[in-house]
Tab-separated table of C-alpha atoms in Angstrom:
chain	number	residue	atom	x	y	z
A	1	UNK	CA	24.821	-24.816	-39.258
A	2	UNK	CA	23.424	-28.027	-38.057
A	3	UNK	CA	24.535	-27.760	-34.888
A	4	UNK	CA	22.728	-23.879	-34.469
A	5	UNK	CA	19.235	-25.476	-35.652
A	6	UNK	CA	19.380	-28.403	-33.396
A	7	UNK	CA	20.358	-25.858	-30.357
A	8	UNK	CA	17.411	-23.531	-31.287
A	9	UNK	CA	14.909	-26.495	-31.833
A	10	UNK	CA	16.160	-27.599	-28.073
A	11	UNK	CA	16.171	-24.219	-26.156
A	12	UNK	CA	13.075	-22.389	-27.990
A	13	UNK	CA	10.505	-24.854	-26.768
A	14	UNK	CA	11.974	-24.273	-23.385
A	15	UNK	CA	12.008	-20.629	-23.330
A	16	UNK	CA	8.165	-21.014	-24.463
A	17	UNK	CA	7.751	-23.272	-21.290
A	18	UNK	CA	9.499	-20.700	-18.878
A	19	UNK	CA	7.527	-17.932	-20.115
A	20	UNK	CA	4.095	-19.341	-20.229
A	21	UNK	CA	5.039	-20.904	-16.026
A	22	UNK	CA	6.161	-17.114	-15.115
A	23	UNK	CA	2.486	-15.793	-16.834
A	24	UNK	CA	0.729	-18.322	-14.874
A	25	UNK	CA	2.173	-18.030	-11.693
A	26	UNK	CA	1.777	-14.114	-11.723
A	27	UNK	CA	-1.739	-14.724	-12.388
A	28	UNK	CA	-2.003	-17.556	-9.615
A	29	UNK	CA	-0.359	-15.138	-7.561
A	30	UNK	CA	-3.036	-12.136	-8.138
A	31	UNK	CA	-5.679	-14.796	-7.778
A	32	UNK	CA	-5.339	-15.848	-4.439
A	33	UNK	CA	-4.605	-12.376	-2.892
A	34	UNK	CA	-8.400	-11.409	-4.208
A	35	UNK	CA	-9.097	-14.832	-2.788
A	36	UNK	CA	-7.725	-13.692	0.638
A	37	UNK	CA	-8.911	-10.199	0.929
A	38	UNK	CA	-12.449	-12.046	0.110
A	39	UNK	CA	-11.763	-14.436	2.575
A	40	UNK	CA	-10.510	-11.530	4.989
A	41	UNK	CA	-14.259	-9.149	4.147
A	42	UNK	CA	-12.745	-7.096	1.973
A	43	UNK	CA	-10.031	-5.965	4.253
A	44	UNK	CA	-6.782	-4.931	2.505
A	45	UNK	CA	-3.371	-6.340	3.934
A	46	UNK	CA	-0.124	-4.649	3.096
A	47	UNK	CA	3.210	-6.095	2.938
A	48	UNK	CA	6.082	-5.546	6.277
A	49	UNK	CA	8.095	-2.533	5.189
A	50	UNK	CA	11.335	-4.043	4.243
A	51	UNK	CA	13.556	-2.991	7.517
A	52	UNK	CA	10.883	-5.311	9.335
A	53	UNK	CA	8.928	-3.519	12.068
A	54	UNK	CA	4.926	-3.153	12.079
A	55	UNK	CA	2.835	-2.873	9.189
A	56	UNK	CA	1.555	-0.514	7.897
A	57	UNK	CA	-2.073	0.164	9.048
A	58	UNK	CA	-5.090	0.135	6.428
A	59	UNK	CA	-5.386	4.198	5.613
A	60	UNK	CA	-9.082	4.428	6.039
A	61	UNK	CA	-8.633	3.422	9.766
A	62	UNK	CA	-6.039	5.615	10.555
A	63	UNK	CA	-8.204	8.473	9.609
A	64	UNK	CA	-10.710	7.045	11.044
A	65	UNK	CA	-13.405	6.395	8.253
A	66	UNK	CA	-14.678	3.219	6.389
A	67	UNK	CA	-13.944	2.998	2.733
A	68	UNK	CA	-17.581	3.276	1.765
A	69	UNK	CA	-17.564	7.108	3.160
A	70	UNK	CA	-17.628	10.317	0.965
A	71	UNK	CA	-14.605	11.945	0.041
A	72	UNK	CA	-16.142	15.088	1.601
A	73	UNK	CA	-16.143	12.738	5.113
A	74	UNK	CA	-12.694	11.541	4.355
A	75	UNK	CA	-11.289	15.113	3.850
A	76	UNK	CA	-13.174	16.264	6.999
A	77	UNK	CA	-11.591	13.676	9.497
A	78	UNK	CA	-8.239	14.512	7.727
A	79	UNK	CA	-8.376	18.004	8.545
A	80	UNK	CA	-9.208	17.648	11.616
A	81	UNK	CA	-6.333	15.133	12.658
A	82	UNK	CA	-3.580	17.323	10.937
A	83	UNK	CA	-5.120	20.038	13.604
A	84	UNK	CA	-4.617	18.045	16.057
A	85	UNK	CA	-1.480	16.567	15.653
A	86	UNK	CA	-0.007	19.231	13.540
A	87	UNK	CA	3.949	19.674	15.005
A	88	UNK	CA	3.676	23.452	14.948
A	89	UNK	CA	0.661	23.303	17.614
A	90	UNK	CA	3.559	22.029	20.670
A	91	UNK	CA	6.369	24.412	19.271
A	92	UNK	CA	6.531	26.674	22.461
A	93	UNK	CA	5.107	24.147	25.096
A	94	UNK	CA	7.441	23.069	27.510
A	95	UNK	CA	6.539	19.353	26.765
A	96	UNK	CA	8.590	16.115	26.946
A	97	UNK	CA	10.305	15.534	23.164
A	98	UNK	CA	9.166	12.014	23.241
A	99	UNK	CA	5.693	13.228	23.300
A	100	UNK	CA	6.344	15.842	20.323
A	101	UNK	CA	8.439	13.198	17.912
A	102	UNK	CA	5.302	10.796	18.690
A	103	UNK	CA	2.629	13.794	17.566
A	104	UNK	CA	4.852	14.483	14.580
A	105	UNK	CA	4.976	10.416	13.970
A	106	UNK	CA	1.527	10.430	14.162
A	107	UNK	CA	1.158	13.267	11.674
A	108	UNK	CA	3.237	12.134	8.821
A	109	UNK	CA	1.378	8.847	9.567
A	110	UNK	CA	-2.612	10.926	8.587
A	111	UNK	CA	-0.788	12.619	5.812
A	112	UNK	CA	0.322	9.547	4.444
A	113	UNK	CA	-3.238	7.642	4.605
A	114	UNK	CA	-4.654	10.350	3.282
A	115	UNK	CA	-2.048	10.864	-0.092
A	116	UNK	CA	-2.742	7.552	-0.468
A	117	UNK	CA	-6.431	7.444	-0.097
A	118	UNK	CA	-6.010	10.234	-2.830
A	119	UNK	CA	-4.589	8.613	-5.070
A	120	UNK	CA	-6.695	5.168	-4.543
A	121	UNK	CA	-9.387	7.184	-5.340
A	122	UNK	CA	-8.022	9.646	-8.121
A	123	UNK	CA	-9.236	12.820	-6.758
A	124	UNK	CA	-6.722	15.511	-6.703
């Protein structure tokens, strides 16, 4: 019985240690990327997908639009994009497929922005 209270008087104060340094670090961590997007004007950075490759670009720029616009604006420039680059518009033409896949890359790319614009902003 001795032994289990000595053990629990050695490991509990260490437990409280590794806890508290994983709370602090987390909130270290949060700190300086506000500190960087500040630094950076209030651009946002995303992570590398995982499989490596490009970035991902900043949503409001793909749709061309700044963050301070309307959603009305926002919804405007998406519509008009997915008319542009909608895959359905170059069924029929006799064009090259690496120009389709890239207009159909380019399409999935708006609707993205925009789904997540969406949901940045919490309109349905």
């Amino acid at each position: 019985m001795l032994f289990i209270v000595r053990l629990v008087r050695l490991v509990l104060p260490l437990v409280f240690v590794l806890l508290a340094f994983r709370a602090f670090s987390d909130l270290f961590r949060r700190w300086a990327a506000q500190e960087e997007r500040r630094a950076a004007g209030g651009r946002r950075s995303y992570p590398p997908p995982p499989g490596g490759g490009r970035p991902p670009r900043d949503p409001y720029e793909v749709l061309g639009c700044s963050p301070g616009d309307s959603d009305e604006k926002i919804r405007k420039a998406y519509r008009k994009l997915v008319a542009k680059y909608h895959p359905d518009k170059f069924i029929g033409l006799d064009l090259d497929k690496e120009f389709v896949d890239l207009a159909a890359k380019r399409f999935q790319e708006v609707q993205e922005a925009y789904e997540h614009i969406r949901q940045y902003r919490g309109s349905a």
